[in-house]
Tab-separated table of C-alpha atoms and ligand atoms in Angstrom:
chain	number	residue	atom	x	y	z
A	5	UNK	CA	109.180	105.530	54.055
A	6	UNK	CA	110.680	106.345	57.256
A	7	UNK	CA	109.137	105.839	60.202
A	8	UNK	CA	108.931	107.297	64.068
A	9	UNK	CA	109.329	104.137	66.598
A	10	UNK	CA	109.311	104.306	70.146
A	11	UNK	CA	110.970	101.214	71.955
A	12	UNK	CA	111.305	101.199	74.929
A	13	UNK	CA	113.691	99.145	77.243
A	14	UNK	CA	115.851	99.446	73.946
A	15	UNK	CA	119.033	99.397	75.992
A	16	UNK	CA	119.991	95.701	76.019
A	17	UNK	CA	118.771	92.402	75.234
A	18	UNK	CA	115.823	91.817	72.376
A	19	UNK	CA	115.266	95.803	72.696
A	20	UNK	CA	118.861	96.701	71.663
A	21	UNK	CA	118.493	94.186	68.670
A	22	UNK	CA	114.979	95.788	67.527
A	23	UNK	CA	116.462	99.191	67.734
A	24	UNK	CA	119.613	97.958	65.450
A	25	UNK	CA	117.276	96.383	62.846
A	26	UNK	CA	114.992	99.302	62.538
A	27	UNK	CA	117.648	101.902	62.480
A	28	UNK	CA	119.285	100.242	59.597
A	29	UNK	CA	116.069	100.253	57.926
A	30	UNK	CA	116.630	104.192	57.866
A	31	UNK	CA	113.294	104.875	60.899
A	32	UNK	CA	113.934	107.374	63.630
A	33	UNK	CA	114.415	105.712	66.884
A	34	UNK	CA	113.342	106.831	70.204
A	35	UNK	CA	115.197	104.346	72.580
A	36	UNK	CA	114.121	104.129	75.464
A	37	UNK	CA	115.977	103.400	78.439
A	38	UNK	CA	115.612	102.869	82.408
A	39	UNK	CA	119.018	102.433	84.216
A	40	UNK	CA	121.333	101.193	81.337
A	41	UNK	CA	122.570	104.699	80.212
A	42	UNK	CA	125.727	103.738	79.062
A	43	UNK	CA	124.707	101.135	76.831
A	44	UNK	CA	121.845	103.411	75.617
A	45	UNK	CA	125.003	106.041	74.912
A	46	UNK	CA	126.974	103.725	73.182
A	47	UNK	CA	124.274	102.296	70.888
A	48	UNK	CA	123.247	105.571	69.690
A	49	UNK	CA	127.023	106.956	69.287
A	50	UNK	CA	127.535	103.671	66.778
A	51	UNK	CA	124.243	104.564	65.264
A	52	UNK	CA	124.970	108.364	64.707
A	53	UNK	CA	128.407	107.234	63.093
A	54	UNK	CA	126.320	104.768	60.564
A	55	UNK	CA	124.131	107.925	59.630
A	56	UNK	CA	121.037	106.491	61.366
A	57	UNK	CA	118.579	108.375	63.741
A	58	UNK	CA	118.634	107.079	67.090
A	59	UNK	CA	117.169	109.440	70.210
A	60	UNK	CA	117.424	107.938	73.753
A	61	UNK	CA	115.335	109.066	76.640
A	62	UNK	CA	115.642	107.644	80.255
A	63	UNK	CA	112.041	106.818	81.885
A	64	UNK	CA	110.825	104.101	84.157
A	65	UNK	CA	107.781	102.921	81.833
A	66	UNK	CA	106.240	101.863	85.229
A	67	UNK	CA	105.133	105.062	85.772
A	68	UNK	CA	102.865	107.649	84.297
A	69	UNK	CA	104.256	110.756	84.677
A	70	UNK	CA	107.788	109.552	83.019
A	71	UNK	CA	105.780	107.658	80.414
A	72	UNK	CA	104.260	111.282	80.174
A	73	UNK	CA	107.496	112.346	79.588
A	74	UNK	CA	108.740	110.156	76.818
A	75	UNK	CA	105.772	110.542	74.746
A	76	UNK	CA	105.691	114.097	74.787
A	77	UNK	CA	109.682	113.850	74.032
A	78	UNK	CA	109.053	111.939	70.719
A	79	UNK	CA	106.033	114.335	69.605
A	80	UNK	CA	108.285	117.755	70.573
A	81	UNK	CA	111.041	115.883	68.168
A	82	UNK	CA	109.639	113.937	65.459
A	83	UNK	CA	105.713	115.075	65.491
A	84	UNK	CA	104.026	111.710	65.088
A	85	UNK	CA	104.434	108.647	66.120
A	86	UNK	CA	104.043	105.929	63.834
A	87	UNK	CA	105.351	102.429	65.945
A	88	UNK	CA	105.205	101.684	69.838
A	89	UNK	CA	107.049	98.527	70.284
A	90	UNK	CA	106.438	97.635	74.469
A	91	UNK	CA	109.112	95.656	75.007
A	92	UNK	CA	110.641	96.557	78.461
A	93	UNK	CA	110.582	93.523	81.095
A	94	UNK	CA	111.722	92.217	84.051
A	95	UNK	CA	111.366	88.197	85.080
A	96	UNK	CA	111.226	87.128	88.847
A	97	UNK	CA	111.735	83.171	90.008
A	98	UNK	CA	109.811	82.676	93.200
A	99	UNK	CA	106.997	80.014	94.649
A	100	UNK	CA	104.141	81.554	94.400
A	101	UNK	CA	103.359	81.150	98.125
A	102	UNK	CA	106.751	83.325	98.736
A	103	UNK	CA	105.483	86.041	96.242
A	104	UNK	CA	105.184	89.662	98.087
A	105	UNK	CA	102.655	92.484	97.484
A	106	UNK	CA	105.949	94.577	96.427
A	107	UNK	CA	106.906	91.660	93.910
A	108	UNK	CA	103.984	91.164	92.392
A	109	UNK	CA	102.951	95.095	92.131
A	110	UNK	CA	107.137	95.489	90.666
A	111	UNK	CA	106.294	92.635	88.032
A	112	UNK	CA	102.699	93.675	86.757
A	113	UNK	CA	104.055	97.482	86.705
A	114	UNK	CA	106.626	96.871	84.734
A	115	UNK	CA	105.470	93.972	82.136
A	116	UNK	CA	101.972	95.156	81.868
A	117	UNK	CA	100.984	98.759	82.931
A	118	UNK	CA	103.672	100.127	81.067
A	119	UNK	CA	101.824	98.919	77.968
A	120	UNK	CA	98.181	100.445	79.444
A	121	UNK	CA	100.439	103.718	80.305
A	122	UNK	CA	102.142	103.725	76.695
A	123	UNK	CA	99.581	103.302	74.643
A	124	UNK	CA	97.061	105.663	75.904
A	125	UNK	CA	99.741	108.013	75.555
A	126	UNK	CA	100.690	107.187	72.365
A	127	UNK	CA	96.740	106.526	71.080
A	128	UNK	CA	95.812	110.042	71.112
A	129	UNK	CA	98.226	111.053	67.799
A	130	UNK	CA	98.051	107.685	66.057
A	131	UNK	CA	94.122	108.430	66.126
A	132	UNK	CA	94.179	111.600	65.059
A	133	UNK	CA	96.579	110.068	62.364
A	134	UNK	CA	94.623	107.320	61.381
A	135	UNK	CA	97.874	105.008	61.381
A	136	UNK	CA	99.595	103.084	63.555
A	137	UNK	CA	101.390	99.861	64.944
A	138	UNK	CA	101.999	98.583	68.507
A	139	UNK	CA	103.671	95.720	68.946
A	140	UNK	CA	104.032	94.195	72.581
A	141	UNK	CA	106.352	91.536	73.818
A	142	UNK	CA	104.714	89.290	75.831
A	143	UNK	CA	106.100	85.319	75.971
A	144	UNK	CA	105.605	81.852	75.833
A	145	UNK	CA	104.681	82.152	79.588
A	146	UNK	CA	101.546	84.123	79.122
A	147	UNK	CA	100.032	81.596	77.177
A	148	UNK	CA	101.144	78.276	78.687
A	149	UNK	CA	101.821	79.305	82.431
A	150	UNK	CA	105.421	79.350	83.889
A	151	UNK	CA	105.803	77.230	87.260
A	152	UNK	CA	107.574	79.709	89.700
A	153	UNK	CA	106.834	82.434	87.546
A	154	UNK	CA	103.078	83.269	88.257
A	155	UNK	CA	103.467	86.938	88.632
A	156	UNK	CA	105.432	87.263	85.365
A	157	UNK	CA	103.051	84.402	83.245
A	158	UNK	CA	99.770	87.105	84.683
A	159	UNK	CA	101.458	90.152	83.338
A	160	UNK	CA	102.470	88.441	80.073
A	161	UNK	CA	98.917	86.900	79.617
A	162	UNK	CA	97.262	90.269	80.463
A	163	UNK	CA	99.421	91.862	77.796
A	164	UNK	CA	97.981	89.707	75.230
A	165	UNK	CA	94.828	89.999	76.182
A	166	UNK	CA	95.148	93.755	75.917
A	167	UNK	CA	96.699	93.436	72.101
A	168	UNK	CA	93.557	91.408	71.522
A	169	UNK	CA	91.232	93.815	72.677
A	170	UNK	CA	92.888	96.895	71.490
A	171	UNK	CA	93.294	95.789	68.417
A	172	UNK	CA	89.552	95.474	68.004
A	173	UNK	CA	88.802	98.643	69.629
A	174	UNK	CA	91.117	100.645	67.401
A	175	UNK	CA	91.474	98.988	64.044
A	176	UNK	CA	88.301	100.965	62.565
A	177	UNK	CA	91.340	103.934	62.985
A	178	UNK	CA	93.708	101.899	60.730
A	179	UNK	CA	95.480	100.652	64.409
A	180	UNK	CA	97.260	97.687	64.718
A	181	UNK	CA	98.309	95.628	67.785
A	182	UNK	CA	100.164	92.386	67.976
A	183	UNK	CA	101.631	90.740	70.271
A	184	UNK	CA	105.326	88.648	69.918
A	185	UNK	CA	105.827	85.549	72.071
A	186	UNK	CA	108.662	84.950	72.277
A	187	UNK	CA	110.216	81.409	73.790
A	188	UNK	CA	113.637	81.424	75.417
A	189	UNK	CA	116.040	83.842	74.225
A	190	UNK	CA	119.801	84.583	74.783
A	191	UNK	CA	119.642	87.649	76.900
A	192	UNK	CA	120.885	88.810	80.549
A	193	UNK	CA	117.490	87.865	81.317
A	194	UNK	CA	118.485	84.001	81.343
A	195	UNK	CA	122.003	84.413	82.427
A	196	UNK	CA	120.927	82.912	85.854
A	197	UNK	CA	119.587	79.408	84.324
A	198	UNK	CA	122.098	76.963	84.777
A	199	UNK	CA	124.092	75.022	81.463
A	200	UNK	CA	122.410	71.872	82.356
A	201	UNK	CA	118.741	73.435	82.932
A	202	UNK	CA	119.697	75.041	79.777
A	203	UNK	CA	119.908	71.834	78.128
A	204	UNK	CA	116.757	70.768	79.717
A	205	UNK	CA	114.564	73.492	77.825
A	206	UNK	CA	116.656	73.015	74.278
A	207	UNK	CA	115.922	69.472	75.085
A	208	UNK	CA	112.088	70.230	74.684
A	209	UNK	CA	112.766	72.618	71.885
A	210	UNK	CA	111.789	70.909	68.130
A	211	UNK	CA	114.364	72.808	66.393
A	212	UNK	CA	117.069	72.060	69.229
A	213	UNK	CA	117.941	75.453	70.636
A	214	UNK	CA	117.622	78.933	72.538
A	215	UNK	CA	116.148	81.975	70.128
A	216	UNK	CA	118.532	84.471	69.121
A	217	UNK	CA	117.573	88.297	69.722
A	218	UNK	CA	117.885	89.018	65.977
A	219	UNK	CA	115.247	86.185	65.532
A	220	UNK	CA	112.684	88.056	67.623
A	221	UNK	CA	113.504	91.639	65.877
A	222	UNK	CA	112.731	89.769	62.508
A	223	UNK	CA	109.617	89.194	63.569
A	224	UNK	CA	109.126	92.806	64.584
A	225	UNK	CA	110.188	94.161	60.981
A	226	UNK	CA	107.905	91.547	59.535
A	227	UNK	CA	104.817	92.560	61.778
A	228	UNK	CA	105.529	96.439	60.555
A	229	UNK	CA	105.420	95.787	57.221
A	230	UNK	CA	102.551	93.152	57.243
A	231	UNK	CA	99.544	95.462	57.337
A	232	UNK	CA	96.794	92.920	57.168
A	233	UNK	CA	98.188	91.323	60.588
A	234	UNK	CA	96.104	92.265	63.906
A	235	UNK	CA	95.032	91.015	67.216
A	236	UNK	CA	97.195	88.496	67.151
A	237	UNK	CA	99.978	86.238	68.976
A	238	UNK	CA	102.553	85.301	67.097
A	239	UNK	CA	105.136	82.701	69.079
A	240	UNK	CA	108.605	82.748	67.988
A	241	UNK	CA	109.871	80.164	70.095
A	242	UNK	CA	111.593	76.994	67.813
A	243	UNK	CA	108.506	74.759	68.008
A	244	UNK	CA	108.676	74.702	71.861
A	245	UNK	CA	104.625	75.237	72.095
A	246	UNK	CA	102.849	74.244	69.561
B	304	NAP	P1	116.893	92.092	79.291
B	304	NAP	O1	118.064	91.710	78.463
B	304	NAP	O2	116.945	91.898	80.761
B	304	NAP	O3	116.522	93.637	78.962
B	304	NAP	C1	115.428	94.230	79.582
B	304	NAP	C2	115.258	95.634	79.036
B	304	NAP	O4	114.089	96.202	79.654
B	304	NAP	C3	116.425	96.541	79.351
B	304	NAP	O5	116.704	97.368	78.243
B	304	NAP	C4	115.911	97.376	80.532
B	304	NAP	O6	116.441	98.702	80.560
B	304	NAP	C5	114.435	97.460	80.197
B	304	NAP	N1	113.612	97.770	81.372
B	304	NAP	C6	113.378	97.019	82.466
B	304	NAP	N2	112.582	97.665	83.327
B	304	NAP	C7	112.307	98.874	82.757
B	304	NAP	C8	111.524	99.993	83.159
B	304	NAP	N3	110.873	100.020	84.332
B	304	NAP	N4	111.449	101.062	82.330
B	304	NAP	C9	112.112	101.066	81.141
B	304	NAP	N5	112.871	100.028	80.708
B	304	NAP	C10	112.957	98.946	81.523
B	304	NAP	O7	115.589	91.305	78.832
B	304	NAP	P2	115.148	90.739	77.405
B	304	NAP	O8	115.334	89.273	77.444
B	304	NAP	O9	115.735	91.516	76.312
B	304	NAP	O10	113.576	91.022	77.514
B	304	NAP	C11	112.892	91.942	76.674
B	304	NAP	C12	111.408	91.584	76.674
B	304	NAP	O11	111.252	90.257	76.137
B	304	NAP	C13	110.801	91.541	78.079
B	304	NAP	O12	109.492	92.072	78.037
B	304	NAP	C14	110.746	90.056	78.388
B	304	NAP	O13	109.743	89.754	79.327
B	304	NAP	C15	110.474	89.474	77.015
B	304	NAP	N6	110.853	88.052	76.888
B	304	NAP	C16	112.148	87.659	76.993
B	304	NAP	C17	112.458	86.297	76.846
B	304	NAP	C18	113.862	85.764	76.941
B	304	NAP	O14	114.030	84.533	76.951
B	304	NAP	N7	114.883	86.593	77.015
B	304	NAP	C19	111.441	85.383	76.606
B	304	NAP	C20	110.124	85.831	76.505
B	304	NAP	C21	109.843	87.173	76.632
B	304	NAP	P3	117.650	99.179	81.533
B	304	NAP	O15	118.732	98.130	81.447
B	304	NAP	O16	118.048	100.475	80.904
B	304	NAP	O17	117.094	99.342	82.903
């Protein structure tokens, strides 16, 4: 049956590839984007031309009152919604000593309030539904640490720890939430990390190389459909923590 997903930062990267999958599944799609409107535009132009349902809506999930915005957006259109998928992200490399106040406010406001922002949004119909999936997309980092990366590895860790705990707090109301993990993934978020550090991490990867973004909206399609799966962290990272 078709579903109503939200994803937001669907614009690019692992976001644009869970929109694609979804949308071919025949679910509406609100796509949610930040400052990437052309992409956003061009992704649901090829969608509308394959017959599939793809919305997009500009918001900064950072903040309330455009989180506010989006929600209310998706109820006005479709009613309910069914699927949150928290995906948007940004990734900072810094010492920790050389960490701001402004970085690390930009980096847990964007990784991790945005979830806390979405879902109480979002919570409020899915209740009164009794139904309802949220999937967030944390990372490796949040469960083994990331030198140079503390800000990001906090947010990440603090999202899981918020699937774990919503997902007890709201599964008496049919509600799940999972978490994805992902490892190192070909995306503009890793186009600064040199060829030969590059080979360094694929080095330490069992199955010998970087995720794809299809990999990690696999995962996504598999957690929808799964309906005994909850409160839980699933890695999708080629072995490279196990
Ligand atoms: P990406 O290619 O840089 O894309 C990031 C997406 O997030 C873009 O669509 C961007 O939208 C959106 N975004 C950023 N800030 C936003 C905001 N304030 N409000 C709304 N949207 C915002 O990154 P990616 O690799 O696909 O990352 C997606 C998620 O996977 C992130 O949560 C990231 O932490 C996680 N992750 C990635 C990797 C990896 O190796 N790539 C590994 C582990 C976890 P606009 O372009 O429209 O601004």
């Amino acid at each position: 049956m078709n579903k109503t997903v939200i994803i937001t930062g669907g614009s690019r990267g692992i976001g644009e590839a869970i929109v694609k999958e979804l949308a071919k599944e025949g679910h509406n799609i609100i796509l949610n984007y930040n400052k990437s409107e052309q992409k956003a535009k061009k992704i649901q132009e090829e969608s509308t031309k394959n017959g599939q349902h793809v919305e997009i809506f500009q918001a900064d999930v950072s903040k309330r009152e455009e989180v506010k915005k989006l929600v209310n957006f998706a109820i006005s259109k479709y009613k309910n919604i069914d699927i949150l998928i928290n995906n948007a992200g940004i990734s900072q490399t810094k010492l920790f000593t050389d960490i701001t106040q402004e970085d690390w406010n930009t980096i847990i406001n964007t990784n991790l309030t945005s979830a806390f922002h979405m879902c109480q949004e979002v919570l409020p119909n899915m209740i009164h539904n009794k139904k309802g999936c949220i999937i967030n997309i944390s990372s490796i980092w949040g469960t083994t640490g990331a030198s140079c990366e503390v800000h990001y590895s906090v947010a990440k860790a603090g999202l899981d720890g918020l699937t774990k705990a919503l997902a007890k707090e709201v599964g008496p109301s049919n509600i799940r939430v999972n978490s994805i993990a992902p490892g190192i993934i070909e995306t503009d978020m890793n186009k600064n990390i040199s060829r030969s550090d590059k080979n360094d991490i694929i080095s330490e990867i069992p199955l010998g190389r970087i995720g794809s973004t299809l990999e990690i909206a696999k995962a996504v399609k598999w957690l929808i459909e799964d309906e005994y799966v909850t409160g839980q962290i699933i890695s999708v990272n080629g072995g490279w923590n196990i």
